[in-house]
Short mmCIF file of C-alpha atoms in Angstrom, two decimals:
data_model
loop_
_atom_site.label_atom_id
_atom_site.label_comp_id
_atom_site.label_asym_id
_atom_site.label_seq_id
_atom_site.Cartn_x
_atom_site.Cartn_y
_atom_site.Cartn_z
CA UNK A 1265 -7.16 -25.62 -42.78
CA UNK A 1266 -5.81 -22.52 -44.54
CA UNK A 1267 -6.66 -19.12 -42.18
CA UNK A 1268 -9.27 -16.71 -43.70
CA UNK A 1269 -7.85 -14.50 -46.53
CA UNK A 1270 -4.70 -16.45 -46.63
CA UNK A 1271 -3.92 -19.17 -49.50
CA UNK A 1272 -1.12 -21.67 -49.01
CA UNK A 1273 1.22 -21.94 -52.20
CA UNK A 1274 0.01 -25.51 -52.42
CA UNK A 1275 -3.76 -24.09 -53.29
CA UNK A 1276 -2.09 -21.42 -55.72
CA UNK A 1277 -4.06 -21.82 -59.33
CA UNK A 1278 -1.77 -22.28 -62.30
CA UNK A 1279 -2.24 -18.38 -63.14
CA UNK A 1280 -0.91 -17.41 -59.25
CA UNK A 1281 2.17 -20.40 -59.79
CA UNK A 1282 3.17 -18.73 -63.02
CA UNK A 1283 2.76 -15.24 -62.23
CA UNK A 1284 4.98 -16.02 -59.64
CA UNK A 1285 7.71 -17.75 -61.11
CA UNK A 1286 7.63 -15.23 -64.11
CA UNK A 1287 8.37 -12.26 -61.19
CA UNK A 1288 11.07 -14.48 -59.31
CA UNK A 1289 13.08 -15.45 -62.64
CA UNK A 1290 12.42 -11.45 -64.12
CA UNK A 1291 13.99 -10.16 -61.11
CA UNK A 1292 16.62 -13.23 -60.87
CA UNK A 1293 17.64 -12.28 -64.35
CA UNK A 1294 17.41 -8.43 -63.64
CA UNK A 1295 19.62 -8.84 -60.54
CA UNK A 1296 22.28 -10.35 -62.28
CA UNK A 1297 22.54 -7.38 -65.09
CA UNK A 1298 22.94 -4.67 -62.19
CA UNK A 1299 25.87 -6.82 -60.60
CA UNK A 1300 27.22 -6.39 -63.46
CA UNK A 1301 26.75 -3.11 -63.88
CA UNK A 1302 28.44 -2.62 -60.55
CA UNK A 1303 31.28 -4.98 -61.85
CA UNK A 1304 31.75 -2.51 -64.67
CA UNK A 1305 31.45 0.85 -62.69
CA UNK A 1306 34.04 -0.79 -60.38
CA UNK A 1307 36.52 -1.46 -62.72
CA UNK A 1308 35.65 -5.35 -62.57
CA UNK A 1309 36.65 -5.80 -59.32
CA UNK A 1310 33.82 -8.38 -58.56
CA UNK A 1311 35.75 -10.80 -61.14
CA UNK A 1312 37.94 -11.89 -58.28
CA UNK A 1313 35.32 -13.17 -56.18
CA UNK A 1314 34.54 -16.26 -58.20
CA UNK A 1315 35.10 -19.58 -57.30
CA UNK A 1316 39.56 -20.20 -56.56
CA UNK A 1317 40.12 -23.80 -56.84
CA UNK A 1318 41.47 -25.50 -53.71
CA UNK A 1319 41.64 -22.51 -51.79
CA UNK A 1320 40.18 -22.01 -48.45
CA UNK A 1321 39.16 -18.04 -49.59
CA UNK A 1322 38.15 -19.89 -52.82
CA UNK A 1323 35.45 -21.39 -50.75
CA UNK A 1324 33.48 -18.07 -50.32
CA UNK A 1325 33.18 -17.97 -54.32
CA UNK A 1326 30.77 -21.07 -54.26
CA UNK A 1327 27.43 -19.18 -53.14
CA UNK A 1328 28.49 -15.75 -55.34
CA UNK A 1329 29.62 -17.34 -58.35
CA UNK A 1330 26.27 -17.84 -59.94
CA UNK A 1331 25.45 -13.91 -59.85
CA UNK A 1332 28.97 -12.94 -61.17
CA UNK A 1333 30.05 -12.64 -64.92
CA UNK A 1334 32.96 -12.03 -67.15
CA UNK A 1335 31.37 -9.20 -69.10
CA UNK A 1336 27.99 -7.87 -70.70
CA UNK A 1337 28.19 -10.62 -73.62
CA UNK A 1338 28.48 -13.31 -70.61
CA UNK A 1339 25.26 -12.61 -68.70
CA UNK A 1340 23.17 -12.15 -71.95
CA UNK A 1341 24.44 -15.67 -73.20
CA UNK A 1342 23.18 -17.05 -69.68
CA UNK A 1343 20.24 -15.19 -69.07
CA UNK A 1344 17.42 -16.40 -71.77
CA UNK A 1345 18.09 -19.89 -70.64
CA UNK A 1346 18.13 -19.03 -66.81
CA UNK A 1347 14.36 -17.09 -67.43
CA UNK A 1348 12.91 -20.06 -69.72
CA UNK A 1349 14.47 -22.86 -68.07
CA UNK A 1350 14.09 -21.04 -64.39
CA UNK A 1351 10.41 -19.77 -65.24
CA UNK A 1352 9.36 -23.31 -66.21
CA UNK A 1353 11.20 -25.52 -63.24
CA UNK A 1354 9.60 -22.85 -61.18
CA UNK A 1355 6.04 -23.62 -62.09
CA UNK A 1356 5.65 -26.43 -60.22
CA UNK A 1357 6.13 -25.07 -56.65
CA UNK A 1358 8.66 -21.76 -55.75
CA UNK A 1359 10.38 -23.63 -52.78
CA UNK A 1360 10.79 -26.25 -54.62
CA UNK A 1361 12.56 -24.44 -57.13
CA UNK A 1362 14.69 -22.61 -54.30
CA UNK A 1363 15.87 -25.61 -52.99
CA UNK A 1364 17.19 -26.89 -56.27
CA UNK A 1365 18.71 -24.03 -56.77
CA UNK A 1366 20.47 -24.11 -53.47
CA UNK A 1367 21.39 -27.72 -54.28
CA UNK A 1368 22.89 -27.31 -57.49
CA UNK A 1369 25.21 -23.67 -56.46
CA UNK A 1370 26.74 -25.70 -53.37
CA UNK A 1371 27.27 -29.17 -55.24
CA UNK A 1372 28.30 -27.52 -58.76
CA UNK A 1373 30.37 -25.05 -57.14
CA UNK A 1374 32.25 -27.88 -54.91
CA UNK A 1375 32.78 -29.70 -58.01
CA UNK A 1376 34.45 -26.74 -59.59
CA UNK A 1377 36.55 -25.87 -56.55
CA UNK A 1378 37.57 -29.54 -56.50
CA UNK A 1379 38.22 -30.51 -60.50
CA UNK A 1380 39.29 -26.91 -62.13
CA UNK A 1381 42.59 -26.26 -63.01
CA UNK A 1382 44.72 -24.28 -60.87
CA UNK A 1383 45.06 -20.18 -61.03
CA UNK A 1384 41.82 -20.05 -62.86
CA UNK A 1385 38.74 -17.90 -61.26
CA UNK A 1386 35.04 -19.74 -62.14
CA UNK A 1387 32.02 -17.33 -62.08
CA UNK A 1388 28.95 -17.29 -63.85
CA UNK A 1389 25.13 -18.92 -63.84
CA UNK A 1390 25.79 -21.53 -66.72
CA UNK A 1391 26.28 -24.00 -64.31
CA UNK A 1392 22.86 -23.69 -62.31
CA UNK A 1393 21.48 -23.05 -66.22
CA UNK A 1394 22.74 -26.71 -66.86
CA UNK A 1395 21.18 -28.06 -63.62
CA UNK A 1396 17.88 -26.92 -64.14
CA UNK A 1397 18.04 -28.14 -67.98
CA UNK A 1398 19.62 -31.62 -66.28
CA UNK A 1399 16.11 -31.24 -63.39
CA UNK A 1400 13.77 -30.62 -66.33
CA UNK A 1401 15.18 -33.63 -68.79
CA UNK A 1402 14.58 -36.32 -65.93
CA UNK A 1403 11.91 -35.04 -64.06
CA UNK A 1404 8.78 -35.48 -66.44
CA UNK A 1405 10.02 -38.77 -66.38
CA UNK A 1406 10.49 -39.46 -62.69
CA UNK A 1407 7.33 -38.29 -62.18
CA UNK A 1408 5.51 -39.87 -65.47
CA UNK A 1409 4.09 -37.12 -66.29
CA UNK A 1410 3.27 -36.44 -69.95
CA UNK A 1411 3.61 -32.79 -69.88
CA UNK A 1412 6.69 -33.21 -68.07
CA UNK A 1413 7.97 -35.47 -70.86
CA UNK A 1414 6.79 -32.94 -73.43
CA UNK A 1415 9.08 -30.33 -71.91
CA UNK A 1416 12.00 -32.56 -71.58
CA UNK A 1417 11.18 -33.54 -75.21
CA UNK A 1418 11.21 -29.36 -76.16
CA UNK A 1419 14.28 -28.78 -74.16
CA UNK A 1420 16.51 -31.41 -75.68
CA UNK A 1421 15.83 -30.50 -79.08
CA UNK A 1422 16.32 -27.06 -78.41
CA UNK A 1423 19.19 -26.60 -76.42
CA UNK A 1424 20.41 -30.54 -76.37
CA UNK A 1425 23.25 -29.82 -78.55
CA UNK A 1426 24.42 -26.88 -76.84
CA UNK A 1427 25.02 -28.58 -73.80
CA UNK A 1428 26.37 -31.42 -75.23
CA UNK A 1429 29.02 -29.19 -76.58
CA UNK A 1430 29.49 -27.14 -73.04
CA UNK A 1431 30.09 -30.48 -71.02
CA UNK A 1432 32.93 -31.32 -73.57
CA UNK A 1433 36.64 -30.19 -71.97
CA UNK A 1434 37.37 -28.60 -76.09
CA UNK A 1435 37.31 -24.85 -74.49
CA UNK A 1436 39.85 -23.68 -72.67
CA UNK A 1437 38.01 -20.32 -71.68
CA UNK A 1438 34.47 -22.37 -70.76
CA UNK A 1439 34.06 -24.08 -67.20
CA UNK A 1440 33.00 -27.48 -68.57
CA UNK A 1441 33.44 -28.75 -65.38
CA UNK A 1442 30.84 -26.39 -64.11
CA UNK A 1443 28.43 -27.41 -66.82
CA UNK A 1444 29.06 -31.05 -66.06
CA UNK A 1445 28.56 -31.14 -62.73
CA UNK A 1446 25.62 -29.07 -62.62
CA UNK A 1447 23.77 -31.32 -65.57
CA UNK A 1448 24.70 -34.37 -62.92
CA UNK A 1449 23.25 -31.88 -59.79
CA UNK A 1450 19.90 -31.08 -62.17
CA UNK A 1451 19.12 -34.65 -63.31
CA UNK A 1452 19.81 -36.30 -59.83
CA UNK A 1453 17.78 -33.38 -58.35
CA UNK A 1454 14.85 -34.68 -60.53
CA UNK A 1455 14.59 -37.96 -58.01
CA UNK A 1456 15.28 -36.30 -54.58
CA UNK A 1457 12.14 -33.73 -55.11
CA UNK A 1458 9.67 -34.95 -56.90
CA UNK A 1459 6.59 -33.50 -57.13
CA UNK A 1460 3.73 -34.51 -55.12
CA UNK A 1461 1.00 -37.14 -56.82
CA UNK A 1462 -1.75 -35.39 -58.06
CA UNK A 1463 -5.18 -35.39 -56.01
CA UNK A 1464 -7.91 -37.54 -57.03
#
């Protein structure tokens, strides 16, 4: 039983859920725009601290890659995705969320440090953007859930060809192996947290 004047996140109304996941994916989004102010004011120094493949100090790029970008233009392409996508994988439970999150930066960025080409530097959230369009596209089925399916359904035809095109090795200056890996992360993250049946 829940203590007085205390309500678990698993009794949170659909209002408290997506309050919530709208302030965590605002503040996601707004944290990535002031590292990259920083990157700026610092002459783009953070740039180096991206994922190095098959380096030992390329390692330490896996968990600060997704909060670095190349530029102003870079973060803008990656954050409306990252607030839509994030805001709406979010809704069904914050820790949840959190742990996909966690999932898909230390599998995606492993793949990256494994499969990119040498003297290259990876940074950038497009890669947890493709896992959580890869979690959302499998998990409305997974769970048979028609609203689930109905977002999967939105999400394809929205930004289906886009990602088609970004897991395609056609651009040398794009991490396609990034985008791969983290569609493969999303959509096999779909079946190792699914959400709880609904009460009868």
């Amino acid at each position: 039983m829940a203590e007085a004047g205390v309500v678990r996140p698993d009794e949170w109304s659909q209002a408290d859920r997506a309050k919530a996941a709208a302030k965590l994916m605002l503040g996601w989004v707004g944290l990535l725009w002031l590292i990259e102010a920083v990157d700026l004011a610092t002459g783009h120094a953070l740039d180096a601290y991206g994922i190095a493949p098959r380096s030992v100090e390329g390692l330490s790029g896996i968990p600060l890659a997704p909060f670095l970008h190349f530029g102003f233009d870079h973060v803008a392409s990656n954050s409306v995705p990252l607030l839509v996508l994030g805001f709406v994988a979010a809704l069904s439970g914050i820790r949840r969320f959190l742990a996909l999150c966690a999932l898909a930066v230390v599998v995606d960025g492993l793949g990256v440090w494994l499969v990119s080409a040498s003297n290259t530097v990876t940074a950038g959230a497009s890669g947890l953007v493709f896992s959580l369009f890869g979690y959302l596209l499998v998990r409305g089925f997974v769970e048979r859930r028609p609203l689930g399916v109905l977002v999967a359904v939105a999400i394809a035809a929205y930004w289906g060809a886009g990602i088609l095109t970004g897991i395609l090795p056609t651009n040398t200056t794009v991490s396609w192996q990034g985008h791969l890996f983290g569609l493969l992360t999303g959509m096999a993250a779909a079946y190792l947290f699914p959400r709880r049946p609904l009460r009868e």
